[in-house]
């Protein structure tokens, strides 16, 4: 959301009637190193190169439609695909009902999964 909200300052302003529109790529790890720091109440999800590198990549079109008053931003997903050839196991953690006590979001606890499915991501397709 932050990128779309700041797209104009990041990339400029491109009218929709002047092809091609901006193509913006977003990639989120579906396999990742997942760390819970209960002291800070913070979950960190970090993609990894190598055998854990699996991501969901989305290609978006972004432009400003001046045929409307006021001009409207047009954004549309053009493509979604899996990138990276890594694999990972689904390990329940956090608020998952089947998560073991040692992997729950508990205050003051710390845990790390080296390579696990990012449960905050739905399927890429």
Short mmCIF file of C-alpha atoms in Angstrom, two decimals:
data_model
loop_
_atom_site.label_atom_id
_atom_site.label_comp_id
_atom_site.label_asym_id
_atom_site.label_seq_id
_atom_site.Cartn_x
_atom_site.Cartn_y
_atom_site.Cartn_z
CA UNK A 1 0.00 0.00 0.00
CA UNK A 2 2.81 2.42 0.84
CA UNK A 3 4.30 2.07 -2.64
CA UNK A 4 0.97 2.79 -4.36
CA UNK A 5 0.33 5.76 -2.08
CA UNK A 6 3.75 7.23 -2.97
CA UNK A 7 3.96 6.09 -6.61
CA UNK A 8 3.80 9.62 -8.01
CA UNK A 9 6.80 10.79 -5.99
CA UNK A 10 8.66 7.52 -6.68
CA UNK A 11 8.01 7.24 -10.42
CA UNK A 12 6.38 10.44 -11.61
CA UNK A 13 3.07 10.88 -13.34
CA UNK A 14 2.19 8.94 -16.49
CA UNK A 15 -1.10 9.52 -18.34
CA UNK A 16 -3.03 6.33 -19.17
CA UNK A 17 -3.59 7.40 -22.78
CA UNK A 18 0.17 7.42 -23.46
CA UNK A 19 1.18 3.78 -23.57
CA UNK A 20 2.88 1.98 -22.13
CA UNK A 21 1.79 2.76 -18.56
CA UNK A 22 4.20 2.23 -15.70
CA UNK A 23 4.73 -1.43 -14.89
CA UNK A 24 5.38 -1.94 -11.20
CA UNK A 25 6.61 -5.25 -9.77
CA UNK A 26 5.96 -6.33 -6.18
CA UNK A 27 7.50 -9.47 -4.77
CA UNK A 28 6.76 -11.04 -1.40
CA UNK A 29 8.42 -14.13 0.05
CA UNK A 30 6.22 -17.21 0.31
CA UNK A 31 9.16 -19.11 1.83
CA UNK A 32 11.12 -17.13 4.38
CA UNK A 33 13.09 -16.82 7.56
CA UNK A 34 10.44 -15.98 10.15
CA UNK A 35 11.38 -14.42 13.48
CA UNK A 36 9.20 -13.46 16.44
CA UNK A 37 10.59 -10.96 18.96
CA UNK A 38 8.04 -10.95 21.77
CA UNK A 39 9.89 -8.22 23.67
CA UNK A 40 9.15 -5.81 20.82
CA UNK A 41 5.94 -7.56 19.72
CA UNK A 42 7.39 -7.76 16.21
CA UNK A 43 7.27 -10.47 13.56
CA UNK A 44 9.94 -10.28 10.86
CA UNK A 45 9.57 -12.15 7.57
CA UNK A 46 12.71 -12.11 5.45
CA UNK A 47 13.18 -13.74 2.05
CA UNK A 48 16.26 -15.89 1.52
CA UNK A 49 18.40 -16.70 -1.49
CA UNK A 50 19.18 -20.31 -2.29
CA UNK A 51 17.03 -23.33 -1.42
CA UNK A 52 14.46 -21.21 0.48
CA UNK A 53 13.97 -18.63 -2.31
CA UNK A 54 10.32 -18.77 -3.34
CA UNK A 55 8.32 -15.59 -3.90
CA UNK A 56 5.01 -14.39 -5.22
CA UNK A 57 5.63 -11.70 -7.82
CA UNK A 58 2.92 -9.37 -9.08
CA UNK A 59 3.13 -7.09 -12.11
CA UNK A 60 0.87 -4.02 -11.89
CA UNK A 61 -0.05 -1.30 -14.37
CA UNK A 62 -0.14 2.20 -12.86
CA UNK A 63 -1.12 5.48 -14.55
CA UNK A 64 -3.28 8.59 -14.12
CA UNK A 65 -6.56 8.80 -16.05
CA UNK A 66 -7.11 12.43 -17.07
CA UNK A 67 -10.42 11.65 -18.81
CA UNK A 68 -12.15 11.78 -15.41
CA UNK A 69 -12.75 14.75 -13.14
CA UNK A 70 -10.87 14.77 -10.89
CA UNK A 71 -8.15 12.67 -12.57
CA UNK A 72 -8.08 9.15 -11.12
CA UNK A 73 -5.21 6.76 -10.58
CA UNK A 74 -5.68 3.52 -12.47
CA UNK A 75 -3.94 0.48 -11.05
CA UNK A 76 -4.54 -3.03 -12.21
CA UNK A 77 -2.77 -6.31 -11.67
CA UNK A 78 -1.55 -7.67 -14.98
CA UNK A 79 0.17 -10.84 -13.89
CA UNK A 80 0.91 -12.91 -10.77
CA UNK A 81 3.43 -15.73 -10.73
CA UNK A 82 5.76 -17.75 -8.54
CA UNK A 83 9.41 -16.78 -8.79
CA UNK A 84 12.39 -18.56 -7.30
CA UNK A 85 12.84 -22.32 -7.21
CA UNK A 86 13.09 -22.82 -3.44
CA UNK A 87 10.86 -24.93 -1.27
CA UNK A 88 9.72 -24.79 2.33
CA UNK A 89 7.63 -26.63 4.84
CA UNK A 90 4.38 -25.35 6.32
CA UNK A 91 5.13 -25.01 10.02
CA UNK A 92 2.25 -23.66 12.11
CA UNK A 93 3.20 -20.59 14.15
CA UNK A 94 1.68 -17.50 15.76
CA UNK A 95 -2.11 -17.55 15.96
CA UNK A 96 -2.51 -20.77 13.98
CA UNK A 97 -4.70 -23.18 16.01
CA UNK A 98 -2.21 -26.03 15.58
CA UNK A 99 0.89 -23.96 16.48
CA UNK A 100 2.92 -25.41 19.35
CA UNK A 101 3.25 -23.23 22.47
CA UNK A 102 6.93 -22.61 21.63
CA UNK A 103 5.95 -20.90 18.31
CA UNK A 104 3.05 -18.72 19.49
CA UNK A 105 3.10 -14.91 19.57
CA UNK A 106 3.76 -14.67 23.30
CA UNK A 107 5.12 -11.53 25.00
CA UNK A 108 8.77 -11.83 26.02
CA UNK A 109 9.49 -14.90 23.88
CA UNK A 110 11.83 -15.19 20.90
CA UNK A 111 11.83 -17.80 18.18
CA UNK A 112 13.10 -18.18 14.62
CA UNK A 113 12.24 -20.51 11.75
CA UNK A 114 15.08 -20.67 9.24
CA UNK A 115 12.95 -21.57 6.22
CA UNK A 116 9.17 -21.91 6.50
CA UNK A 117 6.03 -21.03 4.58
CA UNK A 118 5.01 -17.43 5.19
CA UNK A 119 1.53 -18.03 6.62
CA UNK A 120 0.52 -14.39 6.19
CA UNK A 121 0.66 -14.94 2.42
CA UNK A 122 -2.20 -16.67 0.73
CA UNK A 123 -1.45 -18.85 -2.24
CA UNK A 124 0.18 -16.99 -5.09
CA UNK A 125 -2.58 -17.99 -7.50
#
